[in-house]
PDB file of C-alpha atoms in Angstrom:
ATOM      1  CA  MET A   1     -17.160 144.061 167.233  1.00  0.00           C
ATOM      2  CA  LYS A   2     -14.912 144.446 164.185  1.00  0.00           C
ATOM      3  CA  ARG A   3     -14.331 148.077 165.066  1.00  0.00           C
ATOM      4  CA  THR A   4     -13.250 147.122 168.607  1.00  0.00           C
ATOM      5  CA  LYS A   5     -10.753 144.532 167.284  1.00  0.00           C
ATOM      6  CA  ASN A   6      -9.217 147.106 164.931  1.00  0.00           C
ATOM      7  CA  SER A   7      -8.961 149.632 167.758  1.00  0.00           C
ATOM      8  CA  LEU A   8      -7.222 147.074 169.977  1.00  0.00           C
ATOM      9  CA  LYS A   9      -4.788 146.159 167.176  1.00  0.00           C
ATOM     10  CA  ILE A  10      -3.917 149.799 166.583  1.00  0.00           C
ATOM     11  CA  THR A  11      -3.473 150.370 170.323  1.00  0.00           C
ATOM     12  CA  ALA A  12      -1.200 147.313 170.615  1.00  0.00           C
ATOM     13  CA  ILE A  13       0.900 148.417 167.630  1.00  0.00           C
ATOM     14  CA  LEU A  14       1.263 151.923 169.066  1.00  0.00           C
ATOM     15  CA  CYS A  15       2.283 150.522 172.467  1.00  0.00           C
ATOM     16  CA  VAL A  16       4.974 148.342 170.873  1.00  0.00           C
ATOM     17  CA  PHE A  17       6.159 151.266 168.722  1.00  0.00           C
ATOM     18  CA  PHE A  18       6.507 153.630 171.702  1.00  0.00           C
ATOM     19  CA  PHE A  19       8.198 150.917 173.780  1.00  0.00           C
ATOM     20  CA  LEU A  20      10.793 150.338 171.064  1.00  0.00           C
ATOM     21  CA  LEU A  21      11.265 154.062 170.634  1.00  0.00           C
ATOM     22  CA  SER A  22      11.980 154.454 174.353  1.00  0.00           C
ATOM     23  CA  CYS A  23      14.725 151.791 174.187  1.00  0.00           C
ATOM     24  CA  ASN A  24      16.985 154.058 172.128  1.00  0.00           C
ATOM     25  CA  ASN A  25      20.050 154.587 174.333  1.00  0.00           C
ATOM     26  CA  THR A  26      22.217 157.019 172.378  1.00  0.00           C
ATOM     27  CA  VAL A  27      25.908 157.455 173.086  1.00  0.00           C
ATOM     28  CA  GLY A  28      26.508 160.604 175.046  1.00  0.00           C
ATOM     29  CA  ASP A  29      23.092 160.648 176.746  1.00  0.00           C
ATOM     30  CA  SER A  30      24.500 162.030 179.972  1.00  0.00           C
ATOM     31  CA  ASP A  31      21.141 162.603 181.686  1.00  0.00           C
ATOM     32  CA  LYS A  32      21.295 159.244 183.493  1.00  0.00           C
ATOM     33  CA  SER A  33      24.821 159.534 184.859  1.00  0.00           C
ATOM     34  CA  SER A  34      25.311 161.045 188.307  1.00  0.00           C
ATOM     35  CA  VAL A  35      28.630 162.509 187.128  1.00  0.00           C
ATOM     36  CA  ILE A  36      29.387 165.367 184.744  1.00  0.00           C
ATOM     37  CA  LEU A  37      32.556 165.552 182.649  1.00  0.00           C
ATOM     38  CA  THR A  38      33.994 168.991 181.868  1.00  0.00           C
ATOM     39  CA  VAL A  39      36.780 170.216 179.610  1.00  0.00           C
ATOM     40  CA  THR A  40      38.580 172.702 181.860  1.00  0.00           C
ATOM     41  CA  LYS A  41      41.544 173.590 179.630  1.00  0.00           C
ATOM     42  CA  ILE A  42      42.894 173.000 176.136  1.00  0.00           C
ATOM     43  CA  GLN A  43      46.585 173.826 175.834  1.00  0.00           C
ATOM     44  CA  GLY A  44      47.852 174.629 172.338  1.00  0.00           C
ATOM     45  CA  ILE A  45      51.178 176.101 171.220  1.00  0.00           C
ATOM     46  CA  ASN A  46      52.286 179.427 169.794  1.00  0.00           C
ATOM     47  CA  LEU A  47      54.866 179.982 167.022  1.00  0.00           C
ATOM     48  CA  GLU A  48      57.780 179.777 169.439  1.00  0.00           C
ATOM     49  CA  GLY A  49      56.559 176.430 170.779  1.00  0.00           C
ATOM     50  CA  GLY A  50      55.331 177.857 174.078  1.00  0.00           C
ATOM     51  CA  ASP A  51      52.019 177.095 175.749  1.00  0.00           C
ATOM     52  CA  ALA A  52      48.986 179.036 174.532  1.00  0.00           C
ATOM     53  CA  ASP A  53      45.195 178.897 174.708  1.00  0.00           C
ATOM     54  CA  TYR A  54      45.168 178.677 170.895  1.00  0.00           C
ATOM     55  CA  LEU A  55      47.116 176.703 168.287  1.00  0.00           C
ATOM     56  CA  MET A  56      49.399 178.056 165.559  1.00  0.00           C
ATOM     57  CA  SER A  57      49.452 175.203 163.041  1.00  0.00           C
ATOM     58  CA  ASP A  58      52.271 175.288 160.480  1.00  0.00           C
ATOM     59  CA  VAL A  59      51.033 173.490 157.361  1.00  0.00           C
ATOM     60  CA  GLN A  60      54.586 172.666 156.257  1.00  0.00           C
ATOM     61  CA  THR A  61      57.688 172.508 158.441  1.00  0.00           C
ATOM     62  CA  GLU A  62      60.987 172.101 156.589  1.00  0.00           C
ATOM     63  CA  ALA A  63      59.304 170.205 153.717  1.00  0.00           C
ATOM     64  CA  SER A  64      57.435 167.816 156.016  1.00  0.00           C
ATOM     65  CA  TYR A  65      53.945 167.638 157.480  1.00  0.00           C
ATOM     66  CA  LEU A  66      53.709 167.326 161.245  1.00  0.00           C
ATOM     67  CA  ALA A  67      50.637 166.622 163.361  1.00  0.00           C
ATOM     68  CA  ASN A  68      49.652 169.104 166.059  1.00  0.00           C
ATOM     69  CA  PRO A  69      48.977 167.561 169.463  1.00  0.00           C
ATOM     70  CA  VAL A  70      47.295 169.501 172.262  1.00  0.00           C
ATOM     71  CA  THR A  71      46.920 168.782 175.959  1.00  0.00           C
ATOM     72  CA  VAL A  72      43.373 168.712 177.303  1.00  0.00           C
ATOM     73  CA  THR A  73      42.459 168.779 180.990  1.00  0.00           C
ATOM     74  CA  LEU A  74      39.240 166.917 181.841  1.00  0.00           C
ATOM     75  CA  GLU A  75      37.506 167.033 185.205  1.00  0.00           C
ATOM     76  CA  ALA A  76      34.725 164.877 186.665  1.00  0.00           C
ATOM     77  CA  LYS A  77      32.272 166.140 189.281  1.00  0.00           C
ATOM     78  CA  PHE A  78      29.049 164.899 190.826  1.00  0.00           C
ATOM     79  CA  LYS A  79      25.929 166.535 189.393  1.00  0.00           C
ATOM     80  CA  ASN A  80      24.592 166.636 192.936  1.00  0.00           C
ATOM     81  CA  PRO A  81      27.571 167.705 195.086  1.00  0.00           C
ATOM     82  CA  ALA A  82      26.076 166.140 198.228  1.00  0.00           C
ATOM     83  CA  PRO A  83      25.323 162.491 197.372  1.00  0.00           C
ATOM     84  CA  LEU A  84      22.795 160.683 199.546  1.00  0.00           C
ATOM     85  CA  VAL A  85      25.185 157.811 200.241  1.00  0.00           C
ATOM     86  CA  PRO A  86      28.497 158.777 201.870  1.00  0.00           C
ATOM     87  CA  GLY A  87      31.642 158.003 199.883  1.00  0.00           C
ATOM     88  CA  THR A  88      32.100 157.549 196.178  1.00  0.00           C
ATOM     89  CA  SER A  89      31.420 154.420 194.209  1.00  0.00           C
ATOM     90  CA  TYR A  90      33.825 153.083 191.610  1.00  0.00           C
ATOM     91  CA  LYS A  91      30.839 153.173 189.241  1.00  0.00           C
ATOM     92  CA  THR A  92      31.016 156.960 189.170  1.00  0.00           C
ATOM     93  CA  SER A  93      34.466 156.943 187.557  1.00  0.00           C
ATOM     94  CA  ILE A  94      34.370 157.949 183.905  1.00  0.00           C
ATOM     95  CA  MET A  95      35.956 155.938 181.088  1.00  0.00           C
ATOM     96  CA  ILE A  96      36.671 158.129 178.053  1.00  0.00           C
ATOM     97  CA  ASP A  97      37.138 156.022 174.939  1.00  0.00           C
ATOM     98  CA  ARG A  98      36.975 158.339 171.947  1.00  0.00           C
ATOM     99  CA  TYR A  99      37.016 161.917 170.770  1.00  0.00           C
ATOM    100  CA  THR A 100      35.945 163.799 167.671  1.00  0.00           C
ATOM    101  CA  VAL A 101      37.415 166.959 166.176  1.00  0.00           C
ATOM    102  CA  THR A 102      35.197 169.086 163.926  1.00  0.00           C
ATOM    103  CA  TYR A 103      36.408 172.334 162.392  1.00  0.00           C
ATOM    104  CA  THR A 104      34.382 175.424 161.529  1.00  0.00           C
ATOM    105  CA  SER A 105      35.493 178.780 160.195  1.00  0.00           C
ATOM    106  CA  PRO A 106      33.935 181.978 161.545  1.00  0.00           C
ATOM    107  CA  GLU A 107      34.905 183.631 158.245  1.00  0.00           C
ATOM    108  CA  GLY A 108      33.380 180.921 156.062  1.00  0.00           C
ATOM    109  CA  ASP A 109      36.732 179.598 154.797  1.00  0.00           C
ATOM    110  CA  PRO A 110      37.042 175.925 153.854  1.00  0.00           C
ATOM    111  CA  VAL A 111      38.351 173.804 156.720  1.00  0.00           C
ATOM    112  CA  PRO A 112      39.910 170.335 157.078  1.00  0.00           C
ATOM    113  CA  VAL A 113      37.618 167.329 157.345  1.00  0.00           C
ATOM    114  CA  ALA A 114      36.464 166.149 160.760  1.00  0.00           C
ATOM    115  CA  PHE A 115      38.006 163.052 162.293  1.00  0.00           C
ATOM    116  CA  GLU A 116      37.657 160.704 165.243  1.00  0.00           C
ATOM    117  CA  GLY A 117      40.329 159.349 167.551  1.00  0.00           C
ATOM    118  CA  ARG A 118      40.337 156.582 170.139  1.00  0.00           C
ATOM    119  CA  LEU A 119      41.849 156.616 173.595  1.00  0.00           C
ATOM    120  CA  THR A 120      41.460 154.957 176.967  1.00  0.00           C
ATOM    121  CA  VAL A 121      41.448 157.275 179.953  1.00  0.00           C
ATOM    122  CA  VAL A 122      39.780 156.958 183.345  1.00  0.00           C
ATOM    123  CA  CYS A 123      38.816 160.142 185.167  1.00  0.00           C
ATOM    124  CA  GLU A 124      37.930 159.785 188.840  1.00  0.00           C
ATOM    125  CA  VAL A 125      35.281 161.960 190.486  1.00  0.00           C
ATOM    126  CA  ASP A 126      36.632 165.178 192.054  1.00  0.00           C
ATOM    127  CA  ALA A 127      39.857 164.770 190.102  1.00  0.00           C
ATOM    128  CA  SER A 128      41.246 165.907 186.790  1.00  0.00           C
ATOM    129  CA  VAL A 129      43.262 164.148 184.126  1.00  0.00           C
ATOM    130  CA  ASP A 130      45.446 165.517 181.329  1.00  0.00           C
ATOM    131  CA  VAL A 131      45.273 163.807 177.943  1.00  0.00           C
ATOM    132  CA  GLU A 132      47.275 164.554 174.822  1.00  0.00           C
ATOM    133  CA  ILE A 133      45.321 164.228 171.581  1.00  0.00           C
ATOM    134  CA  MET A 134      45.771 165.200 167.944  1.00  0.00           C
ATOM    135  CA  ALA A 135      44.065 168.493 167.151  1.00  0.00           C
ATOM    136  CA  VAL A 136      45.357 168.499 163.554  1.00  0.00           C
ATOM    137  CA  ARG A 137      46.401 165.352 161.706  1.00  0.00           C
ATOM    138  CA  ALA A 138      49.495 165.400 159.480  1.00  0.00           C
ATOM    139  CA  GLU A 139      47.381 164.018 156.601  1.00  0.00           C
ATOM    140  CA  ALA A 140      45.152 167.100 156.728  1.00  0.00           C
ATOM    141  CA  LYS A 141      48.113 169.330 155.882  1.00  0.00           C
ATOM    142  CA  ASN A 142      48.705 167.499 152.605  1.00  0.00           C
ATOM    143  CA  ALA A 143      45.068 167.854 151.471  1.00  0.00           C
ATOM    144  CA  PRO A 144      42.789 170.770 150.562  1.00  0.00           C
ATOM    145  CA  PRO A 145      42.315 173.365 151.919  1.00  0.00           C
ATOM    146  CA  LEU A 146      45.517 173.353 153.990  1.00  0.00           C
ATOM    147  CA  ASN A 147      47.885 172.364 151.179  1.00  0.00           C
ATOM    148  CA  ALA A 148      46.799 175.501 149.290  1.00  0.00           C
ATOM    149  CA  LEU A 149      48.437 177.578 152.052  1.00  0.00           C
ATOM    150  CA  ILE A 150      51.936 176.231 151.317  1.00  0.00           C
ATOM    151  CA  GLY A 151      54.193 178.993 149.988  1.00  0.00           C
ATOM    152  CA  THR A 152      51.617 181.752 150.595  1.00  0.00           C
ATOM    153  CA  LEU A 153      51.015 184.344 153.281  1.00  0.00           C
ATOM    154  CA  ASN A 154      47.355 183.344 153.670  1.00  0.00           C
ATOM    155  CA  VAL A 155      45.923 182.299 157.024  1.00  0.00           C
ATOM    156  CA  ILE A 156      42.852 180.181 157.732  1.00  0.00           C
ATOM    157  CA  TRP A 157      41.226 180.944 161.058  1.00  0.00           C
ATOM    158  CA  ALA A 158      39.247 177.963 162.364  1.00  0.00           C
ATOM    159  CA  VAL A 159      37.635 176.777 165.561  1.00  0.00           C
ATOM    160  CA  ALA A 160      38.012 173.128 166.521  1.00  0.00           C
ATOM    161  CA  GLU A 161      35.150 171.564 168.458  1.00  0.00           C
ATOM    162  CA  ILE A 162      36.700 168.724 170.447  1.00  0.00           C
ATOM    163  CA  ARG A 163      34.138 166.328 171.880  1.00  0.00           C
ATOM    164  CA  PHE A 164      35.066 163.584 174.346  1.00  0.00           C
ATOM    165  CA  ILE A 165      32.729 160.608 174.546  1.00  0.00           C
ATOM    166  CA  GLY A 166      32.656 157.887 177.162  1.00  0.00           C
ATOM    167  CA  HIS A 167      30.611 156.397 179.977  1.00  0.00           C
ATOM    168  CA  ASP A 168      30.622 156.046 183.715  1.00  0.00           C
ATOM    169  CA  LEU A 169      31.407 152.562 184.991  1.00  0.00           C
ATOM    170  CA  ALA A 170      27.689 151.951 185.517  1.00  0.00           C
ATOM    171  CA  GLY A 171      27.295 152.178 181.715  1.00  0.00           C
ATOM    172  CA  ASN A 172      25.647 155.607 181.447  1.00  0.00           C
ATOM    173  CA  GLY A 173      26.843 157.800 178.585  1.00  0.00           C
ATOM    174  CA  VAL A 174      28.947 160.872 179.376  1.00  0.00           C
ATOM    175  CA  GLU A 175      30.401 163.508 177.077  1.00  0.00           C
ATOM    176  CA  ALA A 176      32.141 166.872 177.236  1.00  0.00           C
ATOM    177  CA  THR A 177      32.961 169.464 174.592  1.00  0.00           C
ATOM    178  CA  GLY A 178      35.702 172.064 174.398  1.00  0.00           C
ATOM    179  CA  TYR A 179      36.769 174.568 171.744  1.00  0.00           C
ATOM    180  CA  LEU A 180      40.178 175.638 170.439  1.00  0.00           C
ATOM    181  CA  THR A 181      41.030 178.462 168.040  1.00  0.00           C
ATOM    182  CA  ILE A 182      43.490 177.372 165.345  1.00  0.00           C
ATOM    183  CA  TYR A 183      45.426 179.555 162.908  1.00  0.00           C
ATOM    184  CA  PHE A 184      46.566 177.541 159.866  1.00  0.00           C
ATOM    185  CA  ALA A 185      49.341 179.052 157.728  1.00  0.00           C
ATOM    186  CA  ASP A 186      52.741 178.340 156.205  1.00  0.00           C
ATOM    187  CA  TRP A 187      54.541 180.037 159.073  1.00  0.00           C
ATOM    188  CA  ALA A 188      58.212 180.882 158.470  1.00  0.00           C
ATOM    189  CA  ASP A 189      60.587 178.076 159.459  1.00  0.00           C
ATOM    190  CA  SER A 190      63.487 179.301 161.531  1.00  0.00           C
TER     191      SER A 190
END
């Protein structure tokens, strides 16, 4: 009898434990949403200020530190292109409310610290939206390792992972990730 009571207690505790474990709704769990968010383009700038698929980041421009914005195109699509119910629901629209930028160096060089930004953008299904975000903060240029580039000919090659995080209007997490190559240096001011 005592053995049966202990077995029932252990079973009850395990049931509660697994129930609580299943309640973990992490941000970015996009399996439940019927919509997928995609980064279709990240537009950086070259040394002349023209559009490029990379970013040339000058660590010091005429004795000042300037942030580097980029334009990102995001697109929302149905996971199942032929929904069972005709028409789209407003609940399938995606609200993007933050982004993170994390740098890595393919060559193993030190890179600036990661950061997070906030924004409010709605992306409708079967449409795209352009957002301008900071790819490099001005503060990062006045801190190691970027400030060590000032007055030198050295270049740090880095890749920025830009992750957009939000949810559809039904509350299901959605996220998308894009990558941008960045060349940090004290480029000649002209």
